[in-house]
Tab-separated table of N, CA and C in Angstrom:
chain	number	residue	atom	x	y	z
A	1	UNK	N	-167.380	171.017	-17.723
A	1	UNK	CA	-167.357	169.270	-17.461
A	1	UNK	C	-167.838	168.615	-18.665
A	2	UNK	N	-167.146	167.607	-19.529
A	2	UNK	CA	-167.490	167.017	-20.569
A	2	UNK	C	-167.837	165.465	-19.958
A	3	UNK	N	-169.387	165.054	-20.179
A	3	UNK	CA	-169.591	163.696	-19.972
A	3	UNK	C	-168.521	162.875	-20.839
A	4	UNK	N	-168.218	161.444	-20.263
A	4	UNK	CA	-167.538	160.507	-20.896
A	4	UNK	C	-166.154	160.786	-21.364
A	5	UNK	N	-165.496	161.806	-20.348
A	5	UNK	CA	-164.258	162.156	-20.419
A	5	UNK	C	-163.564	161.581	-19.295
A	6	UNK	N	-162.238	161.235	-19.746
A	6	UNK	CA	-161.558	160.739	-18.552
A	6	UNK	C	-160.508	162.191	-18.134
A	7	UNK	N	-160.463	162.761	-17.090
A	7	UNK	CA	-159.710	163.679	-16.248
A	7	UNK	C	-158.894	163.202	-15.583
A	8	UNK	N	-157.271	163.657	-16.165
A	8	UNK	CA	-156.110	163.421	-15.450
A	8	UNK	C	-155.913	164.452	-14.122
A	9	UNK	N	-155.241	163.915	-13.181
A	9	UNK	CA	-154.777	164.863	-12.199
A	9	UNK	C	-155.930	164.541	-11.168
A	10	UNK	N	-156.073	165.932	-10.371
A	10	UNK	CA	-157.001	165.955	-8.796
A	10	UNK	C	-158.394	165.581	-9.353
A	11	UNK	N	-158.948	164.046	-9.720
A	11	UNK	CA	-160.137	164.340	-9.967
A	11	UNK	C	-161.154	164.287	-9.297
A	12	UNK	N	-160.951	164.675	-7.924
A	12	UNK	CA	-162.141	164.697	-6.623
A	12	UNK	C	-162.904	166.146	-7.053
A	13	UNK	N	-162.079	167.066	-7.089
A	13	UNK	CA	-163.072	168.110	-7.624
A	13	UNK	C	-163.532	168.105	-9.114
A	14	UNK	N	-163.308	167.520	-9.841
A	14	UNK	CA	-164.115	166.799	-11.207
A	14	UNK	C	-165.655	165.947	-10.864
A	15	UNK	N	-164.859	165.231	-10.163
A	15	UNK	CA	-165.953	164.218	-9.837
A	15	UNK	C	-167.369	164.613	-9.025
A	16	UNK	N	-166.804	165.495	-8.399
A	16	UNK	CA	-168.082	166.261	-7.264
A	16	UNK	C	-169.079	167.113	-8.467
A	17	UNK	N	-168.340	167.468	-9.081
A	17	UNK	CA	-169.197	168.647	-10.133
A	17	UNK	C	-170.129	167.457	-10.912
A	18	UNK	N	-170.157	166.629	-10.946
A	18	UNK	CA	-171.446	165.561	-11.782
A	18	UNK	C	-172.397	165.357	-10.968
A	19	UNK	N	-173.355	165.397	-11.565
A	19	UNK	CA	-174.833	165.164	-10.571
A	19	UNK	C	-174.713	163.787	-10.241
A	20	UNK	N	-175.103	163.179	-8.924
A	20	UNK	CA	-175.684	161.851	-8.501
A	20	UNK	C	-176.569	161.401	-9.470
A	21	UNK	N	-176.059	160.429	-10.372
A	21	UNK	CA	-176.933	159.573	-11.266
A	21	UNK	C	-177.712	158.390	-10.584
A	22	UNK	N	-177.824	158.280	-9.101
A	22	UNK	CA	-178.486	157.850	-8.470
A	22	UNK	C	-178.033	156.179	-8.027
A	23	UNK	N	-178.710	155.253	-7.770
A	23	UNK	CA	-178.274	153.862	-7.332
A	23	UNK	C	-177.548	153.087	-8.482
A	24	UNK	N	-176.061	152.308	-8.781
A	24	UNK	CA	-175.697	151.409	-9.945
A	24	UNK	C	-176.433	150.423	-9.603
A	25	UNK	N	-177.446	150.189	-9.043
A	25	UNK	CA	-178.213	148.549	-8.808
A	25	UNK	C	-177.406	147.603	-8.522
A	26	UNK	N	-176.273	147.715	-7.902
A	26	UNK	CA	-175.496	146.552	-7.577
A	26	UNK	C	-174.168	146.126	-8.674
A	27	UNK	N	-174.456	147.126	-9.796
A	27	UNK	CA	-173.298	146.853	-10.901
A	27	UNK	C	-172.481	147.546	-11.244
A	28	UNK	N	-171.542	147.470	-10.533
A	28	UNK	CA	-170.290	148.193	-11.002
A	28	UNK	C	-168.951	148.004	-12.023
A	29	UNK	N	-169.720	146.842	-12.773
A	29	UNK	CA	-168.713	146.267	-13.890
A	29	UNK	C	-168.976	144.680	-14.428
A	30	UNK	N	-168.708	144.344	-15.657
A	30	UNK	CA	-168.831	143.184	-15.924
A	30	UNK	C	-167.938	142.877	-16.770
A	31	UNK	N	-167.805	141.309	-17.011
A	31	UNK	CA	-167.038	140.132	-17.638
A	31	UNK	C	-168.062	139.594	-18.184
A	32	UNK	N	-167.839	139.769	-19.717
A	32	UNK	CA	-168.476	139.193	-20.773
A	32	UNK	C	-167.413	137.817	-21.659
A	33	UNK	N	-168.177	136.965	-21.633
A	33	UNK	CA	-167.383	135.603	-22.354
A	33	UNK	C	-168.523	135.119	-23.436
A	34	UNK	N	-168.588	134.367	-24.655
A	34	UNK	CA	-169.330	133.538	-25.235
A	34	UNK	C	-169.230	132.086	-25.101
A	35	UNK	N	-170.223	131.677	-24.428
A	35	UNK	CA	-170.012	130.084	-24.488
A	35	UNK	C	-170.459	129.290	-25.675
A	36	UNK	N	-170.121	128.019	-25.484
A	36	UNK	CA	-169.948	127.092	-26.448
A	36	UNK	C	-171.403	126.869	-27.494
A	37	UNK	N	-172.427	127.468	-26.998
A	37	UNK	CA	-173.730	127.920	-27.977
A	37	UNK	C	-173.611	128.896	-28.606
A	38	UNK	N	-172.767	130.112	-28.463
A	38	UNK	CA	-172.393	131.254	-28.858
A	38	UNK	C	-173.192	132.266	-28.436
A	39	UNK	N	-173.882	131.819	-26.817
A	39	UNK	CA	-174.692	132.639	-26.573
A	39	UNK	C	-173.455	133.983	-25.420
A	40	UNK	N	-173.769	134.960	-25.487
A	40	UNK	CA	-173.010	136.048	-24.371
A	40	UNK	C	-173.348	135.656	-23.042
A	41	UNK	N	-172.183	135.536	-22.284
A	41	UNK	CA	-172.813	135.241	-20.890
A	41	UNK	C	-172.143	136.674	-20.161
A	42	UNK	N	-172.748	136.956	-18.809
A	42	UNK	CA	-171.940	137.709	-18.357
A	42	UNK	C	-171.610	137.366	-16.882
A	43	UNK	N	-170.616	138.559	-15.890
A	43	UNK	CA	-170.169	137.854	-14.842
A	43	UNK	C	-170.401	139.455	-14.381
A	44	UNK	N	-171.543	139.549	-13.098
A	44	UNK	CA	-171.400	141.278	-12.877
A	44	UNK	C	-170.411	141.214	-11.738
A	45	UNK	N	-170.069	142.383	-11.816
A	45	UNK	CA	-168.949	142.778	-10.879
A	45	UNK	C	-169.154	143.766	-9.912
A	46	UNK	N	-169.353	143.409	-8.637
A	46	UNK	CA	-169.752	144.512	-7.341
A	46	UNK	C	-168.308	144.734	-6.556
A	47	UNK	N	-168.045	146.149	-6.471
A	47	UNK	CA	-166.908	146.460	-5.686
A	47	UNK	C	-167.115	147.197	-4.224
A	48	UNK	N	-166.613	146.954	-3.181
A	48	UNK	CA	-167.191	147.357	-2.163
A	48	UNK	C	-165.679	147.484	-1.286
A	49	UNK	N	-165.243	149.600	-1.227
A	49	UNK	CA	-164.264	149.483	-0.032
A	49	UNK	C	-163.992	149.511	0.743
A	50	UNK	N	-165.279	149.849	1.834
A	50	UNK	CA	-165.419	149.624	3.003
A	50	UNK	C	-165.247	148.463	3.541
A	51	UNK	N	-165.756	148.612	4.778
A	51	UNK	CA	-166.112	147.269	5.380
A	51	UNK	C	-167.183	146.314	4.981
A	52	UNK	N	-166.726	144.994	4.827
A	52	UNK	CA	-167.975	144.203	3.918
A	52	UNK	C	-168.491	143.146	5.062
A	53	UNK	N	-169.906	142.721	4.585
A	53	UNK	CA	-170.205	141.578	5.217
A	53	UNK	C	-171.241	140.481	4.508
A	54	UNK	N	-171.525	139.607	4.946
A	54	UNK	CA	-172.353	138.519	4.131
A	54	UNK	C	-173.332	139.455	3.687
A	55	UNK	N	-173.825	140.398	4.271
A	55	UNK	CA	-175.245	141.146	3.368
A	55	UNK	C	-174.734	141.521	1.986
A	56	UNK	N	-173.541	141.749	1.879
A	56	UNK	CA	-173.128	142.159	0.385
A	56	UNK	C	-173.089	141.167	-0.370
A	57	UNK	N	-172.798	139.914	-0.086
A	57	UNK	CA	-172.647	138.941	-0.820
A	57	UNK	C	-174.009	138.703	-1.516
A	58	UNK	N	-175.197	138.702	-0.407
A	58	UNK	CA	-176.474	138.290	-0.464
A	58	UNK	C	-176.819	139.001	-1.534
A	59	UNK	N	-176.625	140.361	-1.325
A	59	UNK	CA	-177.156	141.489	-2.498
A	59	UNK	C	-176.698	140.969	-3.725
A	60	UNK	N	-175.442	140.597	-3.797
A	60	UNK	CA	-174.726	140.104	-5.126
A	60	UNK	C	-175.419	139.267	-6.022
A	61	UNK	N	-175.932	138.074	-4.829
A	61	UNK	CA	-176.469	136.955	-5.474
A	61	UNK	C	-177.852	137.446	-5.756
A	62	UNK	N	-178.494	138.390	-5.393
A	62	UNK	CA	-179.774	138.751	-6.008
A	62	UNK	C	-179.765	139.426	-7.291
A	63	UNK	N	-178.550	140.407	-7.209
A	63	UNK	CA	-178.251	141.171	-8.761
A	63	UNK	C	-178.037	140.218	-9.651
A	64	UNK	N	-177.278	139.173	-9.617
A	64	UNK	CA	-176.985	138.156	-10.273
A	64	UNK	C	-178.342	137.358	-10.988
A	65	UNK	N	-179.197	136.829	-10.124
A	65	UNK	CA	-180.480	136.375	-10.386
A	65	UNK	C	-181.584	137.562	-11.062
A	66	UNK	N	-181.684	138.561	-10.333
A	66	UNK	CA	-182.182	139.406	-11.230
A	66	UNK	C	-181.841	139.920	-12.906
A	67	UNK	N	-180.574	140.029	-13.118
A	67	UNK	CA	-180.262	140.543	-14.386
A	67	UNK	C	-179.543	138.862	-15.049
A	68	UNK	N	-180.021	137.670	-14.247
A	68	UNK	CA	-180.093	136.602	-15.208
A	68	UNK	C	-178.555	136.248	-16.037
A	69	UNK	N	-177.512	136.614	-14.989
A	69	UNK	CA	-176.010	136.418	-15.045
A	69	UNK	C	-175.748	135.418	-14.893
A	70	UNK	N	-174.565	134.874	-15.327
A	70	UNK	CA	-174.127	133.534	-14.819
A	70	UNK	C	-173.328	133.163	-14.104
A	71	UNK	N	-172.546	134.526	-13.520
A	71	UNK	CA	-171.659	134.547	-12.365
A	71	UNK	C	-171.679	136.013	-11.468
A	72	UNK	N	-171.248	135.888	-10.515
A	72	UNK	CA	-170.956	137.225	-9.895
A	72	UNK	C	-169.576	137.423	-8.929
A	73	UNK	N	-169.080	138.564	-9.280
A	73	UNK	CA	-167.546	138.627	-8.456
A	73	UNK	C	-167.948	139.776	-7.345
A	74	UNK	N	-167.357	139.671	-6.325
A	74	UNK	CA	-167.453	140.710	-5.344
A	74	UNK	C	-166.162	141.141	-5.154
A	75	UNK	N	-165.474	142.253	-5.350
A	75	UNK	CA	-164.538	142.885	-5.396
A	75	UNK	C	-164.340	143.382	-3.555
A	76	UNK	N	-163.472	143.376	-2.902
A	76	UNK	CA	-163.328	144.031	-1.300
A	76	UNK	C	-161.938	144.346	-1.360
A	77	UNK	N	-161.793	145.336	-0.156
A	77	UNK	CA	-160.610	145.888	0.087
A	77	UNK	C	-159.942	144.828	1.158
A	78	UNK	N	-160.952	144.184	2.071
A	78	UNK	CA	-160.257	143.209	2.880
A	78	UNK	C	-160.506	142.025	2.785
A	79	UNK	N	-159.925	141.342	3.416
A	79	UNK	CA	-160.177	140.042	3.410
A	79	UNK	C	-161.852	139.684	3.583
A	80	UNK	N	-162.273	138.583	3.051
A	80	UNK	CA	-163.673	138.257	3.187
A	80	UNK	C	-164.093	137.037	4.549
A	81	UNK	N	-164.698	137.170	5.132
A	81	UNK	CA	-165.120	136.460	6.271
A	81	UNK	C	-165.683	135.427	6.070
A	82	UNK	N	-165.330	134.272	6.834
A	82	UNK	CA	-165.901	133.029	6.619
A	82	UNK	C	-167.205	132.948	6.327
A	83	UNK	N	-168.487	133.555	7.136
A	83	UNK	CA	-169.638	133.850	6.229
A	83	UNK	C	-169.655	134.399	5.092
A	84	UNK	N	-168.904	135.295	4.891
A	84	UNK	CA	-169.301	135.577	3.296
A	84	UNK	C	-168.931	134.602	2.302
A	85	UNK	N	-167.614	133.688	2.262
A	85	UNK	CA	-167.170	132.760	1.945
A	85	UNK	C	-168.319	131.582	1.920
A	86	UNK	N	-168.786	131.112	3.001
A	86	UNK	CA	-170.090	130.412	2.793
A	86	UNK	C	-170.857	130.620	1.923
A	87	UNK	N	-171.469	132.025	2.023
A	87	UNK	CA	-172.701	132.350	1.514
A	87	UNK	C	-172.449	132.468	-0.407
A	88	UNK	N	-171.254	132.899	-0.398
A	88	UNK	CA	-171.020	132.617	-1.733
A	88	UNK	C	-170.856	131.077	-2.198
A	89	UNK	N	-170.329	130.515	-1.206
A	89	UNK	CA	-170.201	128.761	-1.698
A	89	UNK	C	-171.749	128.337	-2.283
A	90	UNK	N	-172.563	128.970	-1.076
A	90	UNK	CA	-173.883	128.214	-1.218
A	90	UNK	C	-174.844	128.529	-2.570
A	91	UNK	N	-174.338	129.521	-3.025
A	91	UNK	CA	-174.842	129.853	-4.448
A	91	UNK	C	-174.499	129.237	-5.687
A	92	UNK	N	-173.750	128.331	-5.565
A	92	UNK	CA	-173.728	126.701	-6.275
A	92	UNK	C	-172.733	127.076	-7.473
A	93	UNK	N	-172.972	126.331	-8.608
A	93	UNK	CA	-171.888	126.449	-9.560
A	93	UNK	C	-172.488	126.814	-11.045
A	94	UNK	N	-171.544	126.978	-11.837
A	94	UNK	CA	-171.482	127.306	-13.467
A	94	UNK	C	-170.885	126.671	-13.700
A	95	UNK	N	-171.438	125.746	-14.963
A	95	UNK	CA	-170.821	124.819	-16.046
A	95	UNK	C	-171.414	125.722	-17.621
A	96	UNK	N	-170.298	126.114	-18.170
A	96	UNK	CA	-170.438	126.886	-19.399
A	96	UNK	C	-170.955	125.660	-20.330
A	97	UNK	N	-172.227	126.113	-21.116
A	97	UNK	CA	-172.999	125.214	-21.855
A	97	UNK	C	-172.064	125.033	-23.194
A	98	UNK	N	-172.031	123.829	-23.822
A	98	UNK	CA	-171.691	123.434	-25.117
A	98	UNK	C	-170.379	123.574	-25.703
A	99	UNK	N	-169.548	123.413	-24.203
A	99	UNK	CA	-168.290	123.641	-24.529
A	99	UNK	C	-167.511	121.979	-23.903
A	100	UNK	N	-166.682	121.463	-24.667
A	100	UNK	CA	-165.945	120.162	-24.255
A	100	UNK	C	-165.327	120.533	-23.322
A	101	UNK	N	-165.756	120.998	-22.307
A	101	UNK	CA	-165.007	120.958	-20.618
A	101	UNK	C	-165.859	120.475	-19.764
A	102	UNK	N	-165.704	119.948	-18.766
A	102	UNK	CA	-166.162	119.563	-17.476
A	102	UNK	C	-166.225	120.460	-16.330
A	103	UNK	N	-165.242	121.807	-16.617
A	103	UNK	CA	-164.706	122.952	-15.826
A	103	UNK	C	-165.947	123.524	-15.172
A	104	UNK	N	-165.975	123.619	-13.681
A	104	UNK	CA	-167.000	124.468	-13.088
A	104	UNK	C	-166.632	125.347	-12.691
A	105	UNK	N	-167.147	126.699	-12.379
A	105	UNK	CA	-167.117	127.561	-11.520
A	105	UNK	C	-167.648	128.175	-10.814
A	106	UNK	N	-167.331	128.316	-9.439
A	106	UNK	CA	-168.305	128.853	-8.127
A	106	UNK	C	-168.862	130.079	-8.963
A	107	UNK	N	-170.169	130.094	-8.966
A	107	UNK	CA	-171.031	131.079	-9.197
A	107	UNK	C	-170.850	132.280	-8.437
A	108	UNK	N	-170.830	132.801	-7.175
A	108	UNK	CA	-170.337	133.818	-6.837
A	108	UNK	C	-168.951	133.529	-5.912
A	109	UNK	N	-168.054	134.897	-6.147
A	109	UNK	CA	-166.885	134.744	-6.078
A	109	UNK	C	-166.523	135.933	-5.060
A	110	UNK	N	-165.681	136.061	-4.211
A	110	UNK	CA	-165.107	136.988	-3.636
A	110	UNK	C	-163.905	137.010	-3.556
A	111	UNK	N	-163.273	138.054	-4.156
A	111	UNK	CA	-161.609	137.976	-4.313
A	111	UNK	C	-161.515	139.962	-3.552
A	112	UNK	N	-160.397	139.782	-3.431
A	112	UNK	CA	-159.682	141.094	-2.890
A	112	UNK	C	-159.021	142.132	-3.966
A	113	UNK	N	-158.696	143.199	-3.563
A	113	UNK	CA	-158.673	143.863	-4.548
A	113	UNK	C	-156.739	143.715	-4.782
A	114	UNK	N	-156.114	143.050	-3.469
A	114	UNK	CA	-154.558	142.406	-3.827
A	114	UNK	C	-154.621	141.417	-4.137
A	115	UNK	N	-155.615	140.421	-4.129
A	115	UNK	CA	-155.547	139.199	-5.091
A	115	UNK	C	-155.956	139.604	-6.560
A	116	UNK	N	-156.709	140.655	-7.442
A	116	UNK	CA	-156.545	141.273	-8.745
A	116	UNK	C	-155.246	141.393	-9.074
A	117	UNK	N	-154.681	141.972	-8.227
A	117	UNK	CA	-153.678	142.690	-8.890
A	117	UNK	C	-152.080	142.063	-8.606
A	118	UNK	N	-152.148	140.910	-7.772
A	118	UNK	CA	-151.176	139.978	-7.554
A	118	UNK	C	-151.369	138.574	-7.570
A	119	UNK	N	-152.537	138.490	-8.144
A	119	UNK	CA	-152.779	137.026	-8.341
A	119	UNK	C	-153.417	136.310	-6.963
A	120	UNK	N	-153.840	134.923	-7.099
A	120	UNK	CA	-154.352	134.237	-8.302
A	120	UNK	C	-155.672	135.132	-8.910
A	121	UNK	N	-156.392	135.919	-8.609
A	121	UNK	CA	-157.617	136.390	-8.918
A	121	UNK	C	-158.783	135.690	-9.056
A	122	UNK	N	-159.831	136.052	-9.887
A	122	UNK	CA	-161.052	134.961	-9.802
A	122	UNK	C	-160.728	133.970	-10.619
A	123	UNK	N	-161.483	132.753	-10.205
A	123	UNK	CA	-161.377	131.847	-11.493
A	123	UNK	C	-162.835	132.000	-12.129
A	124	UNK	N	-162.458	132.688	-13.551
A	124	UNK	CA	-163.681	133.218	-14.242
A	124	UNK	C	-163.708	132.335	-15.796
A	125	UNK	N	-164.547	132.126	-16.550
A	125	UNK	CA	-164.435	131.247	-18.137
A	125	UNK	C	-163.197	132.738	-19.082
A	126	UNK	N	-162.472	131.509	-19.243
A	126	UNK	CA	-161.499	132.512	-20.669
A	126	UNK	C	-161.953	132.564	-21.820
A	127	UNK	N	-162.934	132.248	-21.925
A	127	UNK	CA	-163.388	132.038	-23.697
A	127	UNK	C	-164.374	133.796	-23.738
A	128	UNK	N	-163.158	134.624	-24.035
A	128	UNK	CA	-163.699	135.992	-24.068
A	128	UNK	C	-164.608	136.399	-25.267
A	129	UNK	N	-165.193	137.216	-25.366
A	129	UNK	CA	-166.158	137.890	-26.693
A	129	UNK	C	-164.930	138.706	-27.200
A	130	UNK	N	-164.814	138.067	-28.692
A	130	UNK	CA	-163.915	138.922	-29.433
A	130	UNK	C	-164.277	140.453	-29.703
A	131	UNK	N	-164.213	141.528	-28.973
A	131	UNK	CA	-164.210	143.025	-28.958
A	131	UNK	C	-164.472	143.265	-30.597
A	132	UNK	N	-163.430	142.633	-31.606
A	132	UNK	CA	-163.170	143.244	-32.565
A	132	UNK	C	-163.627	142.225	-33.964
A	133	UNK	N	-164.288	142.832	-34.681
A	133	UNK	CA	-164.922	142.080	-35.538
A	133	UNK	C	-163.979	141.446	-37.027
A	134	UNK	N	-163.842	140.572	-37.448
A	134	UNK	CA	-163.218	140.002	-38.401
A	134	UNK	C	-163.837	140.622	-39.676
A	135	UNK	N	-162.956	141.383	-40.654
A	135	UNK	CA	-163.206	141.918	-41.865
A	135	UNK	C	-163.578	140.677	-42.854
A	136	UNK	N	-164.473	141.072	-43.885
A	136	UNK	CA	-164.755	139.718	-44.583
A	136	UNK	C	-163.416	140.063	-45.963
A	137	UNK	N	-162.654	139.091	-46.602
A	137	UNK	CA	-161.728	139.171	-47.110
A	137	UNK	C	-162.382	139.223	-48.260
A	138	UNK	N	-161.630	140.526	-49.531
A	138	UNK	CA	-161.945	140.642	-50.457
A	138	UNK	C	-161.058	140.262	-51.903
A	139	UNK	N	-161.766	139.380	-52.758
A	139	UNK	CA	-161.066	138.786	-53.786
A	139	UNK	C	-160.273	139.845	-54.378
A	140	UNK	N	-158.817	139.631	-54.852
A	140	UNK	CA	-157.876	140.835	-55.527
A	140	UNK	C	-158.140	140.453	-56.959
A	141	UNK	N	-158.308	141.537	-57.683
A	141	UNK	CA	-158.694	141.492	-59.023
A	141	UNK	C	-157.427	142.524	-59.634
A	142	UNK	N	-156.649	141.790	-60.884
A	142	UNK	CA	-155.684	142.434	-61.074
A	142	UNK	C	-156.007	143.649	-61.757
A	143	UNK	N	-155.459	144.737	-61.607
A	143	UNK	CA	-156.229	146.006	-62.305
A	143	UNK	C	-154.930	146.311	-63.734
A	144	UNK	N	-155.882	146.965	-64.611
A	144	UNK	CA	-155.317	147.130	-65.923
A	144	UNK	C	-154.186	148.219	-65.724
A	145	UNK	N	-152.905	148.065	-66.432
A	145	UNK	CA	-151.562	149.375	-66.207
A	145	UNK	C	-152.151	150.480	-66.667
A	146	UNK	N	-151.451	151.166	-66.426
A	146	UNK	CA	-151.859	152.551	-66.993
A	146	UNK	C	-150.500	153.109	-67.462
A	147	UNK	N	-150.712	153.658	-68.669
A	147	UNK	CA	-149.316	154.061	-69.344
A	147	UNK	C	-149.109	155.319	-69.051
A	148	UNK	N	-148.172	155.934	-68.304
A	148	UNK	CA	-147.711	157.144	-67.865
A	148	UNK	C	-147.062	157.942	-68.686
A	149	UNK	N	-145.959	157.111	-69.543
A	149	UNK	CA	-145.071	157.830	-70.519
A	149	UNK	C	-145.247	157.721	-71.803
A	150	UNK	N	-146.196	157.030	-71.755
A	150	UNK	CA	-146.753	156.458	-73.793
A	150	UNK	C	-145.909	155.834	-73.967
A	151	UNK	N	-144.721	155.230	-73.420
A	151	UNK	CA	-144.377	153.770	-73.889
A	151	UNK	C	-144.747	152.783	-74.293
A	152	UNK	N	-145.875	152.111	-73.736
A	152	UNK	CA	-146.689	150.921	-73.965
A	152	UNK	C	-147.879	150.832	-73.485
């Protein structure tokens, strides 16, 4: 088994051959964007596939605080309960700095897989960090011609 390789087909056998690398510290992914001051901000993503509770929201709040992230997103298989949504709302709001916008985002959001696939999904800042660097323009210089046939 080669690390950092995607195996297609029956992945369960391959996945079981990898050693357990320990706890993920509550982070299953992240979404990044650049705020108006040029700072990269993060949204910590936590994914839960079984039954979920308000404790999972509290764990995400703690992870967002520990990681000094701007936001957190809990993705669940089932609809969140009222107490889960109340706990998420109690974590406050996030307003991107340095942008000419009054838009605020709920700091901790809970969405289902279905919502991610079919919409509307989470309400996150759309100012994505560009993963591609822009190449520096090179000034073109006329090249001297080369006389291949000896005619000029």
